[in-house]
PDB file of C-alpha atoms in Angstrom:
ATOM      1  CA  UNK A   1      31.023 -30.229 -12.643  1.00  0.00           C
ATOM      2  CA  UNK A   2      33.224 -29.447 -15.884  1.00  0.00           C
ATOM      3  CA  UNK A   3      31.938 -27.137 -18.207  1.00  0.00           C
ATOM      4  CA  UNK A   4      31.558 -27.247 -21.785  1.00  0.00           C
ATOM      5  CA  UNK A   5      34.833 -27.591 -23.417  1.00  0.00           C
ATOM      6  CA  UNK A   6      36.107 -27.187 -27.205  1.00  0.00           C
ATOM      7  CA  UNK A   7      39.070 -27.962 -28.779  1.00  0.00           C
ATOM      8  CA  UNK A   8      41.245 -26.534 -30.403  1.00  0.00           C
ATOM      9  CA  UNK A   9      40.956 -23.154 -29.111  1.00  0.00           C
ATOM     10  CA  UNK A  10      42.489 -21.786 -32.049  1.00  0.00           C
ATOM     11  CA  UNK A  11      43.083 -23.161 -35.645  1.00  0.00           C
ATOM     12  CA  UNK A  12      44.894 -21.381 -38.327  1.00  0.00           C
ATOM     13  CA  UNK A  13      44.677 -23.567 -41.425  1.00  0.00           C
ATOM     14  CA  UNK A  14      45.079 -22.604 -45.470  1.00  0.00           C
ATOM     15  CA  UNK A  15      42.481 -22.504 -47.507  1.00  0.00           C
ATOM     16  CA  UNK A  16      41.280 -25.916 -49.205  1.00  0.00           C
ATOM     17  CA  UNK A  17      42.641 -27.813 -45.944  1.00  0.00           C
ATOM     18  CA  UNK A  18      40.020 -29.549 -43.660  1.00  0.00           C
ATOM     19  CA  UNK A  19      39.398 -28.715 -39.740  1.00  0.00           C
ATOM     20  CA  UNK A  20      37.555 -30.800 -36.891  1.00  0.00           C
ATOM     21  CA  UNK A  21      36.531 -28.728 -34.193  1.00  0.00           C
ATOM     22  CA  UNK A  22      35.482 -30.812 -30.938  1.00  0.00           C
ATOM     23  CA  UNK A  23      33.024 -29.768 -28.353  1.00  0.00           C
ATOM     24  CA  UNK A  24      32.287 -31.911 -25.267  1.00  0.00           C
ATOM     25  CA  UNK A  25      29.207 -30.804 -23.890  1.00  0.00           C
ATOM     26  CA  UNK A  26      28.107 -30.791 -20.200  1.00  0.00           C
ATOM     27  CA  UNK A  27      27.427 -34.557 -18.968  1.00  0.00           C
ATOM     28  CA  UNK A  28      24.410 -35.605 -19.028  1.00  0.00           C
ATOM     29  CA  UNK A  29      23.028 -32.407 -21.497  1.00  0.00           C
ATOM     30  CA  UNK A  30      20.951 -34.647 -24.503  1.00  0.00           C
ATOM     31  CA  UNK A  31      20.903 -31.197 -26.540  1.00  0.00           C
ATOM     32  CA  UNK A  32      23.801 -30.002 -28.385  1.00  0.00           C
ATOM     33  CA  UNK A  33      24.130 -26.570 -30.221  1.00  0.00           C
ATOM     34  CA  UNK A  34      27.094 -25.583 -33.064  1.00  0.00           C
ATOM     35  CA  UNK A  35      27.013 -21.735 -33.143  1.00  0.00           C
ATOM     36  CA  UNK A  36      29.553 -19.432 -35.200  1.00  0.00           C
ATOM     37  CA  UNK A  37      30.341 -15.904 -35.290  1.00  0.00           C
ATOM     38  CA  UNK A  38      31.927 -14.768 -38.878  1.00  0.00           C
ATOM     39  CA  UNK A  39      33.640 -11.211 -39.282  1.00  0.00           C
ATOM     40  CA  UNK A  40      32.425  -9.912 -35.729  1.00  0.00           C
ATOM     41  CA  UNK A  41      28.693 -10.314 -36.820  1.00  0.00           C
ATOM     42  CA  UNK A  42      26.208 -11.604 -35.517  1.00  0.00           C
ATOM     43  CA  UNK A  43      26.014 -15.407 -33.876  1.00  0.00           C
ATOM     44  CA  UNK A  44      24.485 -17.674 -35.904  1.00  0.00           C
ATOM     45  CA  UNK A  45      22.641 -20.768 -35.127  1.00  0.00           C
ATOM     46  CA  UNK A  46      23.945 -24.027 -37.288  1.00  0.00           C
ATOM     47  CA  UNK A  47      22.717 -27.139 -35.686  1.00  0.00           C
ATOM     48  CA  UNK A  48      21.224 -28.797 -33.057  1.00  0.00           C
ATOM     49  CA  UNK A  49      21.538 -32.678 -31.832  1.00  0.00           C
ATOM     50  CA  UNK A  50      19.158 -34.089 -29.218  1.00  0.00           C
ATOM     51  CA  UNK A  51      21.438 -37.062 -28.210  1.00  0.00           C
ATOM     52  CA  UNK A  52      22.991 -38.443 -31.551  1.00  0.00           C
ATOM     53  CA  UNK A  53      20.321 -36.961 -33.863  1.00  0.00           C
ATOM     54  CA  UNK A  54      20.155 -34.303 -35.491  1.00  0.00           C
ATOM     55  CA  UNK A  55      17.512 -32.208 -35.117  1.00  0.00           C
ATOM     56  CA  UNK A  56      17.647 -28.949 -36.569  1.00  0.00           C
ATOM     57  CA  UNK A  57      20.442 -28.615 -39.193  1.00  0.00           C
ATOM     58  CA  UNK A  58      18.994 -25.242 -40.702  1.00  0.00           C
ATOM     59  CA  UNK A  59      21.672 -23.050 -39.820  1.00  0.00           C
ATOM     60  CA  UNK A  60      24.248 -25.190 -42.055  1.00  0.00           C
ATOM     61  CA  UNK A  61      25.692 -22.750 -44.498  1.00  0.00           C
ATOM     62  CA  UNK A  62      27.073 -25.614 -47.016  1.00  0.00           C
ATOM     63  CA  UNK A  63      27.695 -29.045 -47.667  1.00  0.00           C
ATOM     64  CA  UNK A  64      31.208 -27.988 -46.728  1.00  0.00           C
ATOM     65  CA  UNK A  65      30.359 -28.505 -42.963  1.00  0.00           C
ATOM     66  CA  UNK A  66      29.852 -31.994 -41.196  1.00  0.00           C
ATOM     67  CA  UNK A  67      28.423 -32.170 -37.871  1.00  0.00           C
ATOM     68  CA  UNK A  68      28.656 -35.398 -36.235  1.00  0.00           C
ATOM     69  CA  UNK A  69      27.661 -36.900 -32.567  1.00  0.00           C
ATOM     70  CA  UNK A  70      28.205 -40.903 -32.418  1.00  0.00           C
ATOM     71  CA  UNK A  71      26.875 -42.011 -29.225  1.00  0.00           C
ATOM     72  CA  UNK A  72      25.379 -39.311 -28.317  1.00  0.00           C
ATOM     73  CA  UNK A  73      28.472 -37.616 -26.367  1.00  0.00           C
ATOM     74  CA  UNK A  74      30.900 -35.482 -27.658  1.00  0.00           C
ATOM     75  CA  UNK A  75      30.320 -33.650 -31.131  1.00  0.00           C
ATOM     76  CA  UNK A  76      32.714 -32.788 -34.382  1.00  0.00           C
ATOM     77  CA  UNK A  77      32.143 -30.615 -36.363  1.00  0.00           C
ATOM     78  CA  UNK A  78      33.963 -31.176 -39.664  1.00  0.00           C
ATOM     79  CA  UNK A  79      35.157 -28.282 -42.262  1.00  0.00           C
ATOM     80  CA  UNK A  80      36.294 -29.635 -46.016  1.00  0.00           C
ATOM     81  CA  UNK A  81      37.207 -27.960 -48.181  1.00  0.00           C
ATOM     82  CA  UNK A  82      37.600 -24.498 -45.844  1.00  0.00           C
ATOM     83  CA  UNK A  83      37.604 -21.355 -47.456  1.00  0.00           C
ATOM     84  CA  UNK A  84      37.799 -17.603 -46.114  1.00  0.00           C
ATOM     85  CA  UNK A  85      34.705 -16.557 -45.299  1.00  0.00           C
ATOM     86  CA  UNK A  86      34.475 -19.906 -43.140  1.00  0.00           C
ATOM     87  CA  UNK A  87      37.072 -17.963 -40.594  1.00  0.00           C
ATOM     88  CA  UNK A  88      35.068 -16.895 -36.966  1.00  0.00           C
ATOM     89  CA  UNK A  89      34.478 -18.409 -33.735  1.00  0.00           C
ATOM     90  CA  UNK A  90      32.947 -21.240 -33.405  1.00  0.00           C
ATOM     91  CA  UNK A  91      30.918 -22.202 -30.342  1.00  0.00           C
ATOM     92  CA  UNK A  92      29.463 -25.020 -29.004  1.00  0.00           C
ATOM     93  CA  UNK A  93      26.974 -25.547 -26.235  1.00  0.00           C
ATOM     94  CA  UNK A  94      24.846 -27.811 -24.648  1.00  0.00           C
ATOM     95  CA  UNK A  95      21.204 -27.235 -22.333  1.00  0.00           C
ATOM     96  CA  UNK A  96      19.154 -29.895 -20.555  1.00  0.00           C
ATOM     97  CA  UNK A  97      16.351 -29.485 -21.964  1.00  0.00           C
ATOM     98  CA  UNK A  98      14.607 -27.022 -25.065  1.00  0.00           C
ATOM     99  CA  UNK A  99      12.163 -25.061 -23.303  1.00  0.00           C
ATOM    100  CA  UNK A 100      12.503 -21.176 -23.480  1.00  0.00           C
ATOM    101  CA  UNK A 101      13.990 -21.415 -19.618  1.00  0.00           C
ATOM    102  CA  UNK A 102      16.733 -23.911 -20.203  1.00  0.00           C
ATOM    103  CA  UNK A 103      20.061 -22.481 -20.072  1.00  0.00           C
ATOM    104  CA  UNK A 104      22.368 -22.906 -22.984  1.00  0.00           C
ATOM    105  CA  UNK A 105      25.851 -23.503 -21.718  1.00  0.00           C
ATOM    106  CA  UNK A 106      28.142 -22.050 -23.910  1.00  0.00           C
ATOM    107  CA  UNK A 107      32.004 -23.323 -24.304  1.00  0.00           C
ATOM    108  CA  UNK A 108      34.903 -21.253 -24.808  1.00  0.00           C
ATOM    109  CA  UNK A 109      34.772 -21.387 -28.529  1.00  0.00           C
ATOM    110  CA  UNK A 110      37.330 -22.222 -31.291  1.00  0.00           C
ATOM    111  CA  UNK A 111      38.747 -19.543 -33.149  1.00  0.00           C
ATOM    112  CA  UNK A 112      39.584 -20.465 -36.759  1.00  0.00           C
ATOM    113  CA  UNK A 113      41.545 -18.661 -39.077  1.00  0.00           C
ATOM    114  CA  UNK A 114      41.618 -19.480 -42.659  1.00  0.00           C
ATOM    115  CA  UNK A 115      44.496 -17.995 -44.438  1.00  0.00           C
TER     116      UNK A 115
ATOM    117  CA  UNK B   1      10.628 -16.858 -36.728  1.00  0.00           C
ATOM    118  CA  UNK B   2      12.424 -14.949 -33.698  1.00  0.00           C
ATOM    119  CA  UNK B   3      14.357 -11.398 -34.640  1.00  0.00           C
ATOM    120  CA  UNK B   4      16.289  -9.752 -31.762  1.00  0.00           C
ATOM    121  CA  UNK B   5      17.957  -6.355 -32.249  1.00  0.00           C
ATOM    122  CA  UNK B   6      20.505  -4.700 -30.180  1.00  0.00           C
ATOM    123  CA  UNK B   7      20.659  -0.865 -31.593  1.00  0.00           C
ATOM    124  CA  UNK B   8      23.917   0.352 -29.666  1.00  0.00           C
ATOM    125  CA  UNK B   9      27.005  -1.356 -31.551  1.00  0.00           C
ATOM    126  CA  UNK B  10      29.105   0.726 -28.813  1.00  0.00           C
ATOM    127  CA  UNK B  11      28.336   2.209 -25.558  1.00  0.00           C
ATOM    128  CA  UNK B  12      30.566   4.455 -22.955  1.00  0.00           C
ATOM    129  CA  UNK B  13      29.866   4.549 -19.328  1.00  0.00           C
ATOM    130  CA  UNK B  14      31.916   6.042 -16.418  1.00  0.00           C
ATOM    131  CA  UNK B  15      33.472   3.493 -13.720  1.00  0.00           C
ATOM    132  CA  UNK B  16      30.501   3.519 -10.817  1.00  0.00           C
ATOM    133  CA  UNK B  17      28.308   4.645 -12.838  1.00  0.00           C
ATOM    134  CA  UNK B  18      25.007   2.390 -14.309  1.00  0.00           C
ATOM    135  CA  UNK B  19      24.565   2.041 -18.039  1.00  0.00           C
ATOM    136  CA  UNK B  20      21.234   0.449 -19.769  1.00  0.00           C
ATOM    137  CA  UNK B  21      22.033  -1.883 -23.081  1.00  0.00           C
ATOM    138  CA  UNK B  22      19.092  -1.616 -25.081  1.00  0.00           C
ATOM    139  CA  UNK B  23      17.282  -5.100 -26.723  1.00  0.00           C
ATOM    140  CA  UNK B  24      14.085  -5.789 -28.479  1.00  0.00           C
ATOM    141  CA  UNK B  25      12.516  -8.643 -30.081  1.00  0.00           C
ATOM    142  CA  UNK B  26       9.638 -10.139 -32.238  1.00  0.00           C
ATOM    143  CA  UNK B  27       8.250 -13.580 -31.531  1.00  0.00           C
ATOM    144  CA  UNK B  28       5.086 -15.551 -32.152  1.00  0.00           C
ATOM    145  CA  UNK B  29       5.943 -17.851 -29.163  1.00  0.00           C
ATOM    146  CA  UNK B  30       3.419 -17.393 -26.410  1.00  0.00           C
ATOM    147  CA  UNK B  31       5.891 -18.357 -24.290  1.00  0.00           C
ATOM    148  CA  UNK B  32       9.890 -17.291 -24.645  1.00  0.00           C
ATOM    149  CA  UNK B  33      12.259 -16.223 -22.309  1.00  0.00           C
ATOM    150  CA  UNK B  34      15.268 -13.773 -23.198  1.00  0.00           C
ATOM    151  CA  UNK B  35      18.794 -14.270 -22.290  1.00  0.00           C
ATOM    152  CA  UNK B  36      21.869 -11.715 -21.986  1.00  0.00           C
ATOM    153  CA  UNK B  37      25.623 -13.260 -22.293  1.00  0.00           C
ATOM    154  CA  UNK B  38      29.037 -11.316 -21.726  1.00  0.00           C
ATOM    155  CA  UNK B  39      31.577 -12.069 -23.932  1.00  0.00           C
ATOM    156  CA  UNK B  40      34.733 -10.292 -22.866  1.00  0.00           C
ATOM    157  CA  UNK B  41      37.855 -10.190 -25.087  1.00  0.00           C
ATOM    158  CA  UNK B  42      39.172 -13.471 -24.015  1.00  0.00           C
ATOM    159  CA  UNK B  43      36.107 -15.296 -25.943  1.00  0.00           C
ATOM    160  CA  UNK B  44      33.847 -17.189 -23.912  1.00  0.00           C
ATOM    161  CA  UNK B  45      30.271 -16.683 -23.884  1.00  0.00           C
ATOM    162  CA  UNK B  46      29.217 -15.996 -19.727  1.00  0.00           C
ATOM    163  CA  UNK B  47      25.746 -16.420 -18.762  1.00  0.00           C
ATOM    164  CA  UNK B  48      24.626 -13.270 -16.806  1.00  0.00           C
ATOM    165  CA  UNK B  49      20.759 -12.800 -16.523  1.00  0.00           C
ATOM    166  CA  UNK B  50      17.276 -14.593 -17.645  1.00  0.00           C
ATOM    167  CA  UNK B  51      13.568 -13.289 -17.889  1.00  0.00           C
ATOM    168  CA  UNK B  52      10.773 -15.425 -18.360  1.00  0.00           C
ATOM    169  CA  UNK B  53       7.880 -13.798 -20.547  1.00  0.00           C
ATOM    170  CA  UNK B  54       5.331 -14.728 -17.587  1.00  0.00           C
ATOM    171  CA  UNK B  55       7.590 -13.743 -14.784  1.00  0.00           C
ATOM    172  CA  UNK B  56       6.243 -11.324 -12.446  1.00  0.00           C
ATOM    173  CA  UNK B  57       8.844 -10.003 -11.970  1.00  0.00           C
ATOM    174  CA  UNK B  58      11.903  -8.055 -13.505  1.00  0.00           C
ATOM    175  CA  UNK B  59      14.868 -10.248 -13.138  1.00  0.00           C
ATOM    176  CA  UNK B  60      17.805  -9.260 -10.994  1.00  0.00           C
ATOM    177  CA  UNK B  61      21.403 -11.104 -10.501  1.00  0.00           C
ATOM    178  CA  UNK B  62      23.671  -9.042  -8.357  1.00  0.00           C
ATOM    179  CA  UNK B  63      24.353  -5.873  -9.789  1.00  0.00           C
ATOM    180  CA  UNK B  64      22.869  -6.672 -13.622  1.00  0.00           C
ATOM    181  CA  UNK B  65      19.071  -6.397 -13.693  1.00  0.00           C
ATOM    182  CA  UNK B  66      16.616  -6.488 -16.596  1.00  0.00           C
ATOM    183  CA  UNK B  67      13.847  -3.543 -17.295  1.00  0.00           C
ATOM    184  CA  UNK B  68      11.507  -5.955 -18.870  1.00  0.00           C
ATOM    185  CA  UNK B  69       8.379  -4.272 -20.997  1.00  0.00           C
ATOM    186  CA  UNK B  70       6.501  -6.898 -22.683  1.00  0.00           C
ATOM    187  CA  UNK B  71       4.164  -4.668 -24.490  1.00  0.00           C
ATOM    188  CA  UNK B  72       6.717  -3.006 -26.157  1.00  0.00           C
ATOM    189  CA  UNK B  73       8.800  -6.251 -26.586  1.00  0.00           C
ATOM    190  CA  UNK B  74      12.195  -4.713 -24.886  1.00  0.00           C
ATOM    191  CA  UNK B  75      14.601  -6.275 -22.124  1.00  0.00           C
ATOM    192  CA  UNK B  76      16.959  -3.915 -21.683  1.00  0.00           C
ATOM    193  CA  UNK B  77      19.727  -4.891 -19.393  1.00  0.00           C
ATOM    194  CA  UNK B  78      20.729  -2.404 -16.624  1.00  0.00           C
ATOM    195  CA  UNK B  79      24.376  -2.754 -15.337  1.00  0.00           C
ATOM    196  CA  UNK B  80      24.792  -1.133 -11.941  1.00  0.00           C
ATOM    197  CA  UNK B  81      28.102   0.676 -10.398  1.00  0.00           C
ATOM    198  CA  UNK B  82      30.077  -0.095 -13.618  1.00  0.00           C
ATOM    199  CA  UNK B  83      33.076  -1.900 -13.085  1.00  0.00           C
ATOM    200  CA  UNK B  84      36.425  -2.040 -15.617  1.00  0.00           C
ATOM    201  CA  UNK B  85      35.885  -5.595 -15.437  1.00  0.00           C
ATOM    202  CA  UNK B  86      32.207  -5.273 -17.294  1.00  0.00           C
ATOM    203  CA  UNK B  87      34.010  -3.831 -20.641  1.00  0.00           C
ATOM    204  CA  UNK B  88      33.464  -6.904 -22.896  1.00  0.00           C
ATOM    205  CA  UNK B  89      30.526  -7.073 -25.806  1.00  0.00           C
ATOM    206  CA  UNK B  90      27.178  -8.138 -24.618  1.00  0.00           C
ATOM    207  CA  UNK B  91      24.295 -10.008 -26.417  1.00  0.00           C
ATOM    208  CA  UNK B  92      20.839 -10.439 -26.022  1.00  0.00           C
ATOM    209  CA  UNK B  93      19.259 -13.982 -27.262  1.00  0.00           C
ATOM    210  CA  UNK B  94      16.096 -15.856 -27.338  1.00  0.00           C
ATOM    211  CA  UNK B  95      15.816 -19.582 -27.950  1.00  0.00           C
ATOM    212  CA  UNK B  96      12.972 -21.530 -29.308  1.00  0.00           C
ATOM    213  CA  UNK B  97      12.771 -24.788 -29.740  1.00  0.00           C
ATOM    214  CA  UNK B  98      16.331 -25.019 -28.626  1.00  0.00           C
ATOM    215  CA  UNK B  99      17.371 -22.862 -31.426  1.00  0.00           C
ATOM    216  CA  UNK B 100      18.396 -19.259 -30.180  1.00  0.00           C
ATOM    217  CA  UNK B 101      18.314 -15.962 -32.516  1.00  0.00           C
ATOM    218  CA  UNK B 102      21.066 -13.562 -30.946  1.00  0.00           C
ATOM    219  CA  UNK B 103      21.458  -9.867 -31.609  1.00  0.00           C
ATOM    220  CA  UNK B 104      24.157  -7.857 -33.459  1.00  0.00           C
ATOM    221  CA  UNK B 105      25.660  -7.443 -29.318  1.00  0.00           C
ATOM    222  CA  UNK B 106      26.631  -4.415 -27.891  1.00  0.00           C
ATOM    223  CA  UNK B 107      30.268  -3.410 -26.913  1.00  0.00           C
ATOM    224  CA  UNK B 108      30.465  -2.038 -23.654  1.00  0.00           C
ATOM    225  CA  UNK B 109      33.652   0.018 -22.994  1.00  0.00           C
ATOM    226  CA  UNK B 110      34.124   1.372 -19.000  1.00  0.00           C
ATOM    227  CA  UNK B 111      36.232   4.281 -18.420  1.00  0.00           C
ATOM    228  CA  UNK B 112      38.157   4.890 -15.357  1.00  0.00           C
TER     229      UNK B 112
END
């Protein structure tokens, strides 16, 4: 069974230029998790979708950031205009279920650089 | 609202030798389980151990193994017969309602 996996693994863009990062979750997984780590801090929470809803968006820093999961499959997250402090790793990751004993299934992470 | 703190930002153990990453936390969930990932240098986040807050037990996976005290709200892991291989940074997280609240990690460096 494939794992979670993200695209791009990397991203160096300029600032003021937009990025879509990708994350495919594991098939089958309704819940869907957008994490980042910024300047080797700690990992955040940013969003969660159950299917193609979202259902907790708390974690978004800014109207700057887009999360999006049509159908209910695959999620983008979108970045527009990026700036700086937007530059970390990004993960992704998906769990069957919410309770405190589901496993979150993290992805490899995209690692964006804004210059 | 969960808070999970890892105090050690680096930690030095000895190749064969067992080293304890420290972790508490603060919840109002009656029920909450605690998670440790590895993340080695290469990026990805690897799942390595699980304890349930009404497990009986202390949770053991092959040589990682959690020291679980609820009263004093810790979950320290305990890496036996340190391997170069276990150098990476480590974090301790707890989810809730999906959500999960992650510590500051700990960087675990294994010398030969």
């Amino acid at each position: 069974e494939a794992g979670v996996t993200q695209f791009p693994s990397h991203s160096v863009i300029e600032k003021g230029q937009t990025v879509t990062l990708r994350c495919d979750p594991i098939s089958g997984h309704d819940n869907l998790y957008w994490y980042r780590r910024v300047m080797g801090k700690e990992i955040k929470f940013l969003l969660h979708f159950v299917k193609e809803s979202k259902q907790d968006e708390s974690g978004m820093p800014n109207n700057r950031f887009l999360a999006e999961r049509t159908g209910g499959t695959y999620s983008t997250l979108k970045v527009q205009p990026a700036e700086l402090e937007d530059s970390g790793v990004y993960f992704c990751a998906s769990s069957q279920g919410v309770s405190h004993y589901n496993e979150q299934f993290f992805g490899p992470g995209t690692r964006l650089t804004v210059l | 609202a969960q808070k999970i703190t890892q105090t050690q930002p680096g930690m030095f153990v000895q190749e064969k030798e067992a080293v304890t990453l420290d972790c508490t936390y603060d919840t109002s969930d009656p029920s909450y389980g605690l998670f440790w990932y590895k993340q080695p240098s290469s990026g990805e986040m690897i799942f390595l151990i699980y304890q349930g807050s009404y497990d009986q037990q202390n949770a053991t996976e092959g040589r990682y193994s959690l020291n679980f005290q609820k009263a004093r709200k810790s979950a320290n892991l305990v890496i036996s017969a340190s391997q170069l291989g276990d150098s990476a940074m480590y974090f301790c997280a707890m989810p809730s309602a999906g959500k999960s609240t992650f510590g500051d990690g700990t960087t675990l460096t294994v010398k030969p």
